[in-house]
Each structure stands twice: as C-alpha cells, then as structure tokens.
C-alpha cells in the first residue's frame, strides 16, 4: 500500500477536552460518538505522557512500509512533543517499531512484547492478515488498537476498543467498481490470491459492486501470494474478452502480473487496491500504462496537510519510503494524542473514550469514526506515467474530484 503536517495547526485548533468523550478534529471540533466499554488502564507516569506501542513490517518484502512508518512516527512525535497539546508521546521499545515481518504469528509475539511495557494504546499493523489475530487479542485485553492499513472489514468488529484510520475493503471495492463504470469498461476479469485475507476481501467487494454496476465479471482466477507465473490466468483473461482486469494483491507480485498480462496480449486496463502502493516498475514502465490503483492518499494532493507532510518528509528522508503507510502511521500517532485530549487522560480507558466517534483532519483527509470504529473517507485513484505514480482523481460518496 505507497500503501502528513499538523504540528502548529493541530495544537492551535485543538478543542478543549470533551467530558462525554466526543471526537475533536485536529483542525476543527465536532461532537459525536458514545461512551465505550471500560478498557485496561496503563501507566502514564505523570498522567500527561501517552505511551504508545507500535508494530509493523520492518523486514522482508514489505520493509519499505516499515521504513516509511518509522520515519513518519519520528516526525509526529517530534512535532507533538514540541507543541503545547498538554500531552507528550512516548513510543515504547525505545521509540522503535516492533517487527511483525508480515506474519500473523510474529505479529502476536510483537503485540505481547509491547504489552509488557504497559502502553496506553497500540498502533498497527499495515496488513489485514497480520492485524486480525492481534485485534482479537487486543479486544480480550481491553487494549486500544488503532490499525493503520488493515482494510479487512472484520478487523474492527473484534471489539469496541479496536479502531482503524484506513478505509475498509467493501468501500475500496465499491470505489474501484465505480471507477470502472465511469471509464466505461463493461467486462471485468479478477485474479486474486486465495491465501490472503486482504486479497479475498477486496475481490469479494469488487465483484459484488461490479455486478451491481452492470459490469459483467467474465473470469475469476486464483493464485497465491508466492506465485511468480501468471501466464495461465492472464491467457484466460484475454480469451474471455475482458477489457478490465482487477488484481487485488500486494506490491511484490504486481510487476509480474502486469508483465504476464501484457505478454498475453491484454491491452485493457489493470487495477489494484492500496496494496499496489510502492510497486517497483523498473523494467516494466511501458507495461504499466493504463494501470490504476486505489489508495489512502496521493502525495500530489494539494490539501494543506498533505503538502506540508510531503514537504517535511521529503526534506528529512527523501521520497523512496514516502508511501501511504507512512501517512497512515503519522496520522495514527496524532489520533492517539487527540484521543487523550478528548478523553481527558492518557490511560487506555480515556483513550478509547476519546477515540470513539472522533472527527479528525490529517494527511488522509477529514473523516469521522463510525459506530464500528471505521473512518468514512475518500479514496485516491492513482495511475502511472512512464512508470511513475500519478494522481488521477479522488472518489468519494459525494462524487469525483479531479
């Protein structure tokens, strides 16, 4: 998933703590939400220090996400702690993300190690299959978990202390189908990784919404997250006469799929989800023409929060790891800090109360947490030009913004 800056603006516009635990935007206040069940208390020193545990993909094929997340967290903490919010942020584990390796078992181990440090909240992870078991355990522990990229709809259904700041797969799938309809494509093929929760969820959402939009789904093919040969599936895409191919998978296999599709003679559009963010197109640049993906934000967005985040991040760390994962983790730290302000304290119960119903403005736009702890937010549509990602438009329930 390439699956941003509110320091002065954040603190200046922060509303006073709401006694009922309603949400407050980083740039504006808005009432909402209901009181959540009591959550586990965590030590906060003088009560003004918010202890946050963070886990994510630091090693392996998705390490670029972890790199971006670590940089963004460092930025957010520095900004918050130098401001006048009234609370300071401490990232446990010496300020470092605990590696989940993109693996569910390793993620549980990461979560357990973080719990030993008595955090008030835990942030992570970027993948649905990794986050789902952690969300289940966090709910049992009454621990606030703020997921950053886990779009599977079941994540926040695990309990009232589970939230996320990314859109969910049903919505992302709906927007992909809406985009295909707007472009006039009528025959869709789908290839998905059967061994991945993210891919399955997005596949189901897209197919449901494509059919509802009058798009014929002419072929559905399976693969796995370890496959490197897609010639059989892509030949079927061509044989079935599809003019649109949906491939909801993560960035490591995307170039191979695109290459196979073009080699099979497929000239139609190819689209994926936020898992495409950060895809290496080197050697495949020409094959990525007429390719698209939904994402949580675009670095080319002209919104002030995005412009400021991109500018500062680029100055500090360059652009190699500037991705949506970085933006989501950045916003997440600010959201936990704002939850403390809303809830009136840094313990877990207060943070849950402050997060519930929150309206927040950040790099990912302005959104309000719904009753499930999911944000209602817009979706960026990105394309490729010469192998480089370009922002095409933004889709929202209110319509298209170009």
mmCIF file of C-alpha atoms in Angstrom:
data_model
loop_
_atom_site.group_PDB
_atom_site.id
_atom_site.type_symbol
_atom_site.label_atom_id
_atom_site.label_comp_id
_atom_site.label_asym_id
_atom_site.label_seq_id
_atom_site.Cartn_x
_atom_site.Cartn_y
_atom_site.Cartn_z
ATOM 1 C CA UNK A 1 0.000 0.000 0.000
ATOM 2 C CA UNK A 2 2.632 3.954 -1.141
ATOM 3 C CA UNK A 3 0.231 1.744 0.620
ATOM 4 C CA UNK A 4 1.302 14.212 6.753
ATOM 5 C CA UNK A 5 1.853 18.055 8.946
ATOM 6 C CA UNK A 6 -0.342 19.264 11.590
ATOM 7 C CA UNK A 7 2.006 20.409 14.350
ATOM 8 C CA UNK A 8 1.117 24.070 14.707
ATOM 9 C CA UNK A 9 -2.308 23.772 13.119
ATOM 10 C CA UNK A 10 -3.030 20.691 15.181
ATOM 11 C CA UNK A 11 -2.366 22.249 18.538
ATOM 12 C CA UNK A 12 -3.792 25.665 17.690
ATOM 13 C CA UNK A 13 -7.154 24.285 16.626
ATOM 14 C CA UNK A 14 -7.462 21.522 19.209
ATOM 15 C CA UNK A 15 -10.754 21.819 21.069
ATOM 16 C CA UNK A 16 -10.997 21.537 24.818
ATOM 17 C CA UNK A 17 -11.421 18.058 26.268
ATOM 18 C CA UNK A 18 -14.978 16.836 25.885
ATOM 19 C CA UNK A 19 -16.426 15.441 29.078
ATOM 20 C CA UNK A 20 -18.580 12.968 27.180
ATOM 21 C CA UNK A 21 -15.684 11.729 25.093
ATOM 22 C CA UNK A 22 -16.867 13.175 21.755
ATOM 23 C CA UNK A 23 -14.468 13.479 18.834
ATOM 24 C CA UNK A 24 -12.378 16.548 18.059
ATOM 25 C CA UNK A 25 -10.673 17.260 14.755
ATOM 26 C CA UNK A 26 -7.053 18.326 14.539
ATOM 27 C CA UNK A 27 -8.297 21.425 12.752
ATOM 28 C CA UNK A 28 -11.891 21.630 13.972
ATOM 29 C CA UNK A 29 -14.191 20.236 16.680
ATOM 30 C CA UNK A 30 -17.220 18.013 16.124
ATOM 31 C CA UNK A 31 -19.447 16.248 18.592
ATOM 32 C CA UNK A 32 -20.167 12.568 18.187
ATOM 33 C CA UNK A 33 -19.655 9.087 19.465
ATOM 34 C CA UNK A 34 -20.781 7.209 22.513
ATOM 35 C CA UNK A 35 -19.048 6.040 25.609
ATOM 36 C CA UNK A 36 -17.104 2.818 25.009
ATOM 37 C CA UNK A 37 -16.717 -0.035 27.499
ATOM 38 C CA UNK A 38 -14.057 0.386 30.110
ATOM 39 C CA UNK A 39 -10.597 -0.540 28.879
ATOM 40 C CA UNK A 40 -7.461 -1.620 30.652
ATOM 41 C CA UNK A 41 -5.559 1.148 32.394
ATOM 42 C CA UNK A 42 -1.956 1.826 31.519
ATOM 43 C CA UNK A 43 0.716 3.685 33.405
ATOM 44 C CA UNK A 44 1.418 7.156 32.069
ATOM 45 C CA UNK A 45 3.984 8.484 34.505
ATOM 46 C CA UNK A 46 2.672 11.920 35.463
ATOM 47 C CA UNK A 47 -0.556 11.237 33.580
ATOM 48 C CA UNK A 48 0.474 13.537 30.741
ATOM 49 C CA UNK A 49 2.619 11.044 28.878
ATOM 50 C CA UNK A 50 0.883 8.837 26.301
ATOM 51 C CA UNK A 51 2.694 5.525 25.974
ATOM 52 C CA UNK A 52 2.173 4.019 22.527
ATOM 53 C CA UNK A 53 3.358 0.669 21.260
ATOM 54 C CA UNK A 54 3.821 0.311 17.520
ATOM 55 C CA UNK A 55 4.241 -2.774 15.345
ATOM 56 C CA UNK A 56 4.552 -3.184 11.592
ATOM 57 C CA UNK A 57 6.532 -4.731 8.719
ATOM 58 C CA UNK A 58 10.158 -3.786 9.321
ATOM 59 C CA UNK A 59 11.819 -6.679 7.496
ATOM 60 C CA UNK A 60 11.006 -8.809 4.469
ATOM 61 C CA UNK A 61 9.491 -7.870 1.134
ATOM 62 C CA UNK A 62 7.406 -5.098 2.677
ATOM 63 C CA UNK A 63 10.196 -3.445 4.663
ATOM 64 C CA UNK A 64 9.731 -0.193 2.723
ATOM 65 C CA UNK A 65 6.430 0.196 4.558
ATOM 66 C CA UNK A 66 8.098 -0.176 7.928
ATOM 67 C CA UNK A 67 10.778 2.308 6.947
ATOM 68 C CA UNK A 68 8.184 4.887 5.981
ATOM 69 C CA UNK A 69 6.182 4.228 9.127
ATOM 70 C CA UNK A 70 9.204 4.659 11.413
ATOM 71 C CA UNK A 71 10.166 7.931 9.768
ATOM 72 C CA UNK A 72 6.624 9.257 9.979
ATOM 73 C CA UNK A 73 6.261 8.266 13.624
ATOM 74 C CA UNK A 74 9.500 10.037 14.483
ATOM 75 C CA UNK A 75 8.172 13.149 12.744
ATOM 76 C CA UNK A 76 4.833 13.050 14.536
ATOM 77 C CA UNK A 77 6.365 12.503 17.971
ATOM 78 C CA UNK A 78 8.830 15.331 17.478
ATOM 79 C CA UNK A 79 6.030 17.702 16.441
ATOM 80 C CA UNK A 80 3.643 16.746 19.223
ATOM 81 C CA UNK A 81 6.273 16.852 21.948
ATOM 82 C CA UNK A 82 7.496 20.276 20.859
ATOM 83 C CA UNK A 83 3.963 21.652 20.814
ATOM 84 C CA UNK A 84 1.560 22.732 23.541
ATOM 85 C CA UNK A 85 -1.020 19.947 23.352
ATOM 86 C CA UNK A 86 -0.672 19.310 27.061
ATOM 87 C CA UNK A 87 0.414 15.704 26.485
ATOM 88 C CA UNK A 88 3.685 14.155 25.422
ATOM 89 C CA UNK A 89 4.063 10.968 23.406
ATOM 90 C CA UNK A 90 6.427 8.144 24.274
ATOM 91 C CA UNK A 91 6.887 5.319 21.790
ATOM 92 C CA UNK A 92 7.793 2.239 23.813
ATOM 93 C CA UNK A 93 10.511 -0.164 22.696
ATOM 94 C CA UNK A 94 12.952 2.728 22.616
ATOM 95 C CA UNK A 95 10.915 4.607 20.045
ATOM 96 C CA UNK A 96 11.149 1.794 17.510
ATOM 97 C CA UNK A 97 8.506 -0.209 15.668
ATOM 98 C CA UNK A 98 8.405 -3.869 16.685
ATOM 99 C CA UNK A 99 8.714 -6.008 13.577
ATOM 100 C CA UNK A 100 5.754 -8.215 12.615
ATOM 101 C CA UNK A 101 7.507 -9.457 9.468
ATOM 102 C CA UNK A 102 4.171 -9.512 7.664
ATOM 103 C CA UNK A 103 3.409 -12.710 9.583
ATOM 104 C CA UNK A 104 0.428 -13.297 11.892
ATOM 105 C CA UNK A 105 2.318 -15.396 14.454
ATOM 106 C CA UNK A 106 5.166 -12.907 14.594
ATOM 107 C CA UNK A 107 2.621 -10.110 14.987
ATOM 108 C CA UNK A 108 1.146 -11.765 18.079
ATOM 109 C CA UNK A 109 4.647 -12.033 19.520
ATOM 110 C CA UNK A 110 5.188 -8.351 18.738
ATOM 111 C CA UNK A 111 1.923 -7.458 20.452
ATOM 112 C CA UNK A 112 2.819 -9.485 23.551
ATOM 113 C CA UNK A 113 6.210 -7.814 23.798
ATOM 114 C CA UNK A 114 4.587 -4.388 23.590
ATOM 115 C CA UNK A 115 2.011 -5.246 26.252
ATOM 116 C CA UNK A 116 4.830 -5.930 28.714
ATOM 117 C CA UNK A 117 5.668 -2.213 28.549
ATOM 118 C CA UNK A 118 2.131 -1.230 29.621
ATOM 119 C CA UNK A 119 1.215 1.081 26.740
ATOM 120 C CA UNK A 120 -1.967 3.115 26.714
ATOM 121 C CA UNK A 121 -2.560 2.239 23.061
ATOM 122 C CA UNK A 122 -1.065 0.124 20.304
ATOM 123 C CA UNK A 123 -0.778 1.203 16.668
ATOM 124 C CA UNK A 124 -0.543 -1.288 13.767
ATOM 125 C CA UNK A 125 -0.426 -3.090 11.537
ATOM 126 C CA UNK A 126 -0.483 -2.442 7.816
ATOM 127 C CA UNK A 127 -1.777 -5.855 6.687
ATOM 128 C CA UNK A 128 -5.180 -7.401 7.373
ATOM 129 C CA UNK A 129 -3.962 -10.980 7.839
ATOM 130 C CA UNK A 130 -1.456 -9.754 10.429
ATOM 131 C CA UNK A 131 -3.844 -7.429 12.222
ATOM 132 C CA UNK A 132 -6.878 -9.703 12.570
ATOM 133 C CA UNK A 133 -5.442 -12.025 15.257
ATOM 134 C CA UNK A 134 -3.909 -9.081 17.102
ATOM 135 C CA UNK A 135 -7.256 -7.272 17.084
ATOM 136 C CA UNK A 136 -8.917 -10.314 18.596
ATOM 137 C CA UNK A 137 -6.370 -10.477 21.401
ATOM 138 C CA UNK A 138 -6.393 -6.722 21.989
ATOM 139 C CA UNK A 139 -10.159 -6.831 22.372
ATOM 140 C CA UNK A 140 -9.831 -9.550 25.020
ATOM 141 C CA UNK A 141 -7.250 -7.404 26.815
ATOM 142 C CA UNK A 142 -9.413 -4.260 26.518
ATOM 143 C CA UNK A 143 -6.450 -2.618 24.801
ATOM 144 C CA UNK A 144 -6.936 0.201 22.301
ATOM 145 C CA UNK A 145 -5.654 -0.953 18.911
ATOM 146 C CA UNK A 146 -5.535 1.558 16.052
ATOM 147 C CA UNK A 147 -4.951 -0.329 12.792
ATOM 148 C CA UNK A 148 -3.219 1.623 10.061
ATOM 149 C CA UNK A 149 -3.651 -0.278 6.809
ATOM 150 C CA UNK A 150 -5.719 -3.354 7.626
ATOM 151 C CA UNK A 151 -8.696 -2.872 5.326
ATOM 152 C CA UNK A 152 -10.454 -6.204 6.007
ATOM 153 C CA UNK A 153 -13.925 -5.356 7.281
ATOM 154 C CA UNK A 154 -13.700 -7.800 10.216
ATOM 155 C CA UNK A 155 -10.807 -6.042 11.967
ATOM 156 C CA UNK A 156 -12.858 -3.516 13.942
ATOM 157 C CA UNK A 157 -15.685 -5.989 14.504
ATOM 158 C CA UNK A 158 -13.430 -7.767 17.009
ATOM 159 C CA UNK A 159 -14.380 -5.340 19.778
ATOM 160 C CA UNK A 160 -15.180 -1.818 20.941
ATOM 161 C CA UNK A 161 -11.521 -0.969 21.620
ATOM 162 C CA UNK A 162 -10.467 -1.638 18.006
ATOM 163 C CA UNK A 163 -10.264 1.238 15.531
ATOM 164 C CA UNK A 164 -8.584 1.993 12.230
ATOM 165 C CA UNK A 165 -7.738 5.069 10.138
ATOM 166 C CA UNK A 166 -7.866 3.425 6.696
ATOM 167 C CA UNK A 167 -10.923 2.711 4.572
ATOM 168 C CA UNK A 168 -12.321 -0.830 4.531
ATOM 169 C CA UNK A 169 -12.311 -3.317 1.661
ATOM 170 C CA UNK A 170 -16.047 -3.141 0.884
ATOM 171 C CA UNK A 171 -15.704 0.603 0.364
ATOM 172 C CA UNK A 172 -12.446 0.308 -1.568
ATOM 173 C CA UNK A 173 -14.006 -2.383 -3.779
ATOM 174 C CA UNK A 174 -17.048 -0.213 -4.338
ATOM 175 C CA UNK A 175 -14.884 2.721 -5.425
ATOM 176 C CA UNK A 176 -12.888 0.507 -7.817
ATOM 177 C CA UNK A 177 -16.135 -0.680 -9.411
ATOM 178 C CA UNK A 178 -17.411 2.895 -9.558
ATOM 179 C CA UNK A 179 -14.224 3.959 -11.315
ATOM 180 C CA UNK A 180 -14.522 1.113 -13.847
ATOM 181 C CA UNK A 181 -18.113 2.095 -14.565
ATOM 182 C CA UNK A 182 -17.184 5.759 -15.017
ATOM 183 C CA UNK A 183 -14.492 4.744 -17.507
ATOM 184 C CA UNK A 184 -16.995 2.692 -19.497
ATOM 185 C CA UNK A 185 -15.427 -0.751 -19.047
ATOM 186 C CA UNK A 186 -18.051 -3.493 -19.238
ATOM 187 C CA UNK A 187 -16.283 -6.874 -18.964
ATOM 188 C CA UNK A 188 -14.144 -7.460 -15.902
ATOM 189 C CA UNK A 189 -11.754 -10.257 -15.020
ATOM 190 C CA UNK A 190 -10.429 -10.824 -11.492
ATOM 191 C CA UNK A 191 -7.273 -12.606 -10.352
ATOM 192 C CA UNK A 192 -6.806 -12.860 -6.585
ATOM 193 C CA UNK A 193 -4.526 -14.526 -4.032
ATOM 194 C CA UNK A 194 -6.615 -17.212 -2.354
ATOM 195 C CA UNK A 195 -4.236 -17.459 0.619
ATOM 196 C CA UNK A 196 -4.534 -13.811 1.662
ATOM 197 C CA UNK A 197 -7.361 -12.207 3.676
ATOM 198 C CA UNK A 198 -6.813 -8.814 2.074
ATOM 199 C CA UNK A 199 -6.990 -10.156 -1.468
ATOM 200 C CA UNK A 200 -10.083 -12.259 -0.742
ATOM 201 C CA UNK A 201 -11.948 -9.401 0.912
ATOM 202 C CA UNK A 202 -11.207 -6.921 -1.831
ATOM 203 C CA UNK A 203 -12.062 -9.479 -4.525
ATOM 204 C CA UNK A 204 -15.462 -10.147 -2.980
ATOM 205 C CA UNK A 205 -16.234 -6.457 -2.573
ATOM 206 C CA UNK A 206 -15.265 -5.623 -6.127
ATOM 207 C CA UNK A 207 -17.253 -8.466 -7.700
ATOM 208 C CA UNK A 208 -20.381 -7.594 -5.716
ATOM 209 C CA UNK A 209 -20.215 -3.917 -6.655
ATOM 210 C CA UNK A 210 -19.177 -4.533 -10.261
ATOM 211 C CA UNK A 211 -22.218 -6.708 -10.838
ATOM 212 C CA UNK A 212 -24.446 -4.139 -9.147
ATOM 213 C CA UNK A 213 -22.993 -1.515 -11.503
ATOM 214 C CA UNK A 214 -23.834 -3.548 -14.578
ATOM 215 C CA UNK A 215 -20.287 -4.763 -15.225
ATOM 216 C CA UNK A 216 -20.081 -8.385 -16.342
ATOM 217 C CA UNK A 217 -17.483 -10.464 -14.482
ATOM 218 C CA UNK A 218 -16.292 -12.831 -17.212
ATOM 219 C CA UNK A 219 -13.459 -14.593 -15.370
ATOM 220 C CA UNK A 220 -12.268 -15.147 -11.797
ATOM 221 C CA UNK A 221 -8.850 -16.748 -11.427
ATOM 222 C CA UNK A 222 -6.888 -17.820 -8.374
ATOM 223 C CA UNK A 223 -3.219 -17.529 -7.461
ATOM 224 C CA UNK A 224 -1.208 -17.467 -4.241
ATOM 225 C CA UNK A 225 0.975 -14.819 -2.664
ATOM 226 C CA UNK A 226 4.044 -16.878 -3.598
ATOM 227 C CA UNK A 227 3.263 -17.328 -7.306
ATOM 228 C CA UNK A 228 5.592 -15.876 -9.914
ATOM 229 C CA UNK A 229 3.993 -17.250 -13.095
ATOM 230 C CA UNK A 230 0.643 -15.788 -14.115
ATOM 231 C CA UNK A 231 0.617 -16.874 -17.761
ATOM 232 C CA UNK A 232 -2.247 -19.346 -17.326
ATOM 233 C CA UNK A 233 -4.570 -16.875 -15.623
ATOM 234 C CA UNK A 234 -3.788 -13.946 -17.914
ATOM 235 C CA UNK A 235 -4.328 -16.042 -21.035
ATOM 236 C CA UNK A 236 -7.825 -16.729 -19.719
ATOM 237 C CA UNK A 237 -8.395 -13.005 -19.206
ATOM 238 C CA UNK A 238 -7.684 -12.470 -22.909
ATOM 239 C CA UNK A 239 -9.716 -15.495 -24.002
ATOM 240 C CA UNK A 240 -12.782 -14.292 -22.082
ATOM 241 C CA UNK A 241 -12.700 -10.905 -23.801
ATOM 242 C CA UNK A 242 -12.219 -8.798 -20.673
ATOM 243 C CA UNK A 243 -11.485 -5.096 -21.081
ATOM 244 C CA UNK A 244 -10.654 -4.611 -17.394
ATOM 245 C CA UNK A 245 -8.563 -6.732 -15.004
ATOM 246 C CA UNK A 246 -8.753 -6.370 -11.238
ATOM 247 C CA UNK A 247 -5.759 -7.698 -9.283
ATOM 248 C CA UNK A 248 -6.090 -7.072 -5.509
ATOM 249 C CA UNK A 249 -2.657 -8.080 -4.240
ATOM 250 C CA UNK A 250 0.461 -6.642 -2.668
ATOM 251 C CA UNK A 251 3.226 -4.825 -4.469
ATOM 252 C CA UNK A 252 5.797 -7.627 -4.758
ATOM 253 C CA UNK A 253 3.897 -9.633 -7.400
ATOM 254 C CA UNK A 254 2.281 -6.729 -9.244
ATOM 255 C CA UNK A 255 5.036 -6.248 -11.892
ATOM 256 C CA UNK A 256 4.985 -9.972 -12.661
ATOM 257 C CA UNK A 257 1.215 -9.957 -13.119
ATOM 258 C CA UNK A 258 1.282 -6.831 -15.278
ATOM 259 C CA UNK A 259 4.109 -8.246 -17.384
ATOM 260 C CA UNK A 260 2.275 -11.535 -17.883
ATOM 261 C CA UNK A 261 -0.949 -9.771 -18.830
ATOM 262 C CA UNK A 262 0.741 -7.615 -21.448
ATOM 263 C CA UNK A 263 2.747 -10.564 -22.770
ATOM 264 C CA UNK A 264 -0.523 -12.478 -23.152
ATOM 265 C CA UNK A 265 -1.814 -9.678 -25.350
ATOM 266 C CA UNK A 266 -4.086 -7.967 -22.834
ATOM 267 C CA UNK A 267 -4.321 -4.280 -23.733
ATOM 268 C CA UNK A 268 -7.122 -3.350 -21.356
ATOM 269 C CA UNK A 269 -6.988 -1.572 -18.025
ATOM 270 C CA UNK A 270 -5.474 -3.260 -14.971
ATOM 271 C CA UNK A 271 -6.372 -2.091 -11.476
ATOM 272 C CA UNK A 272 -5.462 -2.980 -7.926
ATOM 273 C CA UNK A 273 -6.013 -1.804 -4.390
ATOM 274 C CA UNK A 274 -3.826 0.066 -1.941
ATOM 275 C CA UNK A 275 -1.523 -2.952 -1.808
ATOM 276 C CA UNK A 276 -0.016 -1.722 -5.072
ATOM 277 C CA UNK A 277 1.443 1.306 -3.350
ATOM 278 C CA UNK A 278 5.236 1.351 -3.663
ATOM 279 C CA UNK A 279 5.356 -1.089 -6.597
ATOM 280 C CA UNK A 280 8.737 -1.210 -8.343
ATOM 281 C CA UNK A 281 8.035 -0.663 -12.037
ATOM 282 C CA UNK A 282 11.689 -0.748 -13.162
ATOM 283 C CA UNK A 283 11.920 -2.653 -16.435
ATOM 284 C CA UNK A 284 8.134 -2.691 -16.772
ATOM 285 C CA UNK A 285 7.485 1.024 -17.256
ATOM 286 C CA UNK A 286 5.724 0.740 -20.618
ATOM 287 C CA UNK A 287 3.580 -2.170 -19.416
ATOM 288 C CA UNK A 288 2.100 -0.051 -16.607
ATOM 289 C CA UNK A 289 0.329 2.295 -18.995
ATOM 290 C CA UNK A 290 -3.444 2.124 -18.441
ATOM 291 C CA UNK A 291 -2.938 0.774 -14.908
ATOM 292 C CA UNK A 292 -4.568 2.183 -11.766
ATOM 293 C CA UNK A 293 -4.903 1.605 -8.027
ATOM 294 C CA UNK A 294 -6.969 2.906 -5.147
ATOM 295 C CA UNK A 295 -5.045 4.417 -2.255
ATOM 296 C CA UNK A 296 -5.407 6.256 1.040
ATOM 297 C CA UNK A 297 -3.897 9.469 -0.248
ATOM 298 C CA UNK A 298 -1.784 10.886 -3.047
ATOM 299 C CA UNK A 299 1.441 12.757 -2.433
ATOM 300 C CA UNK A 300 0.322 15.100 -5.233
ATOM 301 C CA UNK A 301 -2.861 16.077 -3.416
ATOM 302 C CA UNK A 302 -2.987 19.842 -2.890
ATOM 303 C CA UNK A 303 -4.634 19.703 0.544
ATOM 304 C CA UNK A 304 -2.506 21.727 3.032
ATOM 305 C CA UNK A 305 -1.963 18.774 5.379
ATOM 306 C CA UNK A 306 -0.675 16.652 2.508
ATOM 307 C CA UNK A 307 1.556 19.381 1.075
ATOM 308 C CA UNK A 308 3.105 20.048 4.482
ATOM 309 C CA UNK A 309 3.636 16.372 5.265
ATOM 310 C CA UNK A 310 5.216 15.603 1.902
ATOM 311 C CA UNK A 311 7.445 18.654 2.070
ATOM 312 C CA UNK A 312 8.763 17.907 5.544
ATOM 313 C CA UNK A 313 9.103 14.166 4.975
ATOM 314 C CA UNK A 314 10.944 14.659 1.710
ATOM 315 C CA UNK A 315 13.322 17.150 3.302
ATOM 316 C CA UNK A 316 14.137 14.725 6.107
ATOM 317 C CA UNK A 317 14.061 11.331 4.417
ATOM 318 C CA UNK A 318 13.721 11.733 0.653
ATOM 319 C CA UNK A 319 10.955 10.124 -1.390
ATOM 320 C CA UNK A 320 11.948 6.448 -1.511
ATOM 321 C CA UNK A 321 9.860 5.495 1.530
ATOM 322 C CA UNK A 322 7.210 8.217 1.161
ATOM 323 C CA UNK A 323 4.155 5.992 0.939
ATOM 324 C CA UNK A 324 0.629 5.617 2.277
ATOM 325 C CA UNK A 325 1.920 3.501 5.159
ATOM 326 C CA UNK A 326 3.974 6.478 6.323
ATOM 327 C CA UNK A 327 0.943 8.766 6.072
ATOM 328 C CA UNK A 328 -1.316 6.361 7.961
ATOM 329 C CA UNK A 329 1.121 5.805 10.834
ATOM 330 C CA UNK A 330 1.747 9.547 11.019
ATOM 331 C CA UNK A 331 -1.966 10.261 11.325
ATOM 332 C CA UNK A 332 -2.362 7.419 13.820
ATOM 333 C CA UNK A 333 0.055 8.960 16.333
ATOM 334 C CA UNK A 334 -1.792 12.264 16.084
ATOM 335 C CA UNK A 335 -5.115 10.481 16.514
ATOM 336 C CA UNK A 336 -3.991 8.821 19.743
ATOM 337 C CA UNK A 337 -2.707 12.164 21.008
ATOM 338 C CA UNK A 338 -6.021 13.771 20.161
ATOM 339 C CA UNK A 339 -7.868 10.920 21.857
ATOM 340 C CA UNK A 340 -6.031 11.789 25.077
ATOM 341 C CA UNK A 341 -7.125 15.391 24.723
ATOM 342 C CA UNK A 342 -10.710 14.326 24.049
ATOM 343 C CA UNK A 343 -10.801 11.709 26.812
ATOM 344 C CA UNK A 344 -9.003 13.842 29.366
ATOM 345 C CA UNK A 345 -6.209 11.411 30.284
ATOM 346 C CA UNK A 346 -3.554 9.093 28.872
ATOM 347 C CA UNK A 347 -4.797 5.769 30.276
ATOM 348 C CA UNK A 348 -6.366 3.264 27.899
ATOM 349 C CA UNK A 349 -9.960 3.773 29.050
ATOM 350 C CA UNK A 350 -9.691 7.529 28.448
ATOM 351 C CA UNK A 351 -8.042 7.000 25.074
ATOM 352 C CA UNK A 352 -10.825 4.646 23.968
ATOM 353 C CA UNK A 353 -13.418 7.178 25.081
ATOM 354 C CA UNK A 354 -11.596 9.939 23.212
ATOM 355 C CA UNK A 355 -11.202 7.863 20.040
ATOM 356 C CA UNK A 356 -14.851 6.809 19.879
ATOM 357 C CA UNK A 357 -16.775 8.939 17.392
ATOM 358 C CA UNK A 358 -13.739 11.113 16.735
ATOM 359 C CA UNK A 359 -13.719 13.543 13.825
ATOM 360 C CA UNK A 360 -10.161 14.019 12.621
ATOM 361 C CA UNK A 361 -8.363 16.003 9.950
ATOM 362 C CA UNK A 362 -4.994 14.725 8.801
ATOM 363 C CA UNK A 363 -2.999 13.598 5.808
ATOM 364 C CA UNK A 364 -5.709 11.069 4.962
ATOM 365 C CA UNK A 365 -8.337 13.806 4.824
ATOM 366 C CA UNK A 366 -11.151 14.687 7.180
ATOM 367 C CA UNK A 367 -13.175 11.787 8.490
ATOM 368 C CA UNK A 368 -15.376 10.664 11.361
ATOM 369 C CA UNK A 369 -15.156 7.282 13.063
ATOM 370 C CA UNK A 370 -18.407 5.372 12.633
ATOM 371 C CA UNK A 371 -20.043 3.017 15.104
ATOM 372 C CA UNK A 372 -17.638 0.213 14.195
ATOM 373 C CA UNK A 373 -14.542 2.367 14.635
ATOM 374 C CA UNK A 374 -14.063 2.750 10.864
ATOM 375 C CA UNK A 375 -13.462 6.076 9.115
ATOM 376 C CA UNK A 376 -15.707 7.345 6.353
ATOM 377 C CA UNK A 377 -13.209 8.799 3.901
ATOM 378 C CA UNK A 378 -12.461 9.388 0.241
ATOM 379 C CA UNK A 379 -10.283 7.209 -1.996
ATOM 380 C CA UNK A 380 -7.457 8.442 -4.199
ATOM 381 C CA UNK A 381 -7.165 6.918 -7.684
ATOM 382 C CA UNK A 382 -3.590 6.794 -8.932
ATOM 383 C CA UNK A 383 -2.267 5.867 -12.360
ATOM 384 C CA UNK A 384 1.178 5.519 -13.946
ATOM 385 C CA UNK A 385 3.036 7.667 -16.457
ATOM 386 C CA UNK A 386 6.399 6.395 -17.606
ATOM 387 C CA UNK A 387 6.379 4.005 -14.655
ATOM 388 C CA UNK A 388 5.848 6.841 -12.169
ATOM 389 C CA UNK A 389 2.761 7.076 -9.981
ATOM 390 C CA UNK A 390 0.482 9.991 -10.826
ATOM 391 C CA UNK A 391 -2.605 11.183 -9.000
ATOM 392 C CA UNK A 392 -5.609 10.906 -11.314
ATOM 393 C CA UNK A 393 -8.613 11.762 -9.165
ATOM 394 C CA UNK A 394 -10.277 11.334 -5.812
ATOM 395 C CA UNK A 395 -13.525 9.392 -5.390
ATOM 396 C CA UNK A 396 -15.882 9.984 -2.509
ATOM 397 C CA UNK A 397 -19.541 9.267 -1.736
ATOM 398 C CA UNK A 398 -20.264 12.830 -2.833
ATOM 399 C CA UNK A 399 -18.724 12.286 -6.264
ATOM 400 C CA UNK A 400 -15.485 12.569 -8.196
ATOM 401 C CA UNK A 401 -12.931 15.291 -7.574
ATOM 402 C CA UNK A 402 -10.329 15.697 -10.316
#
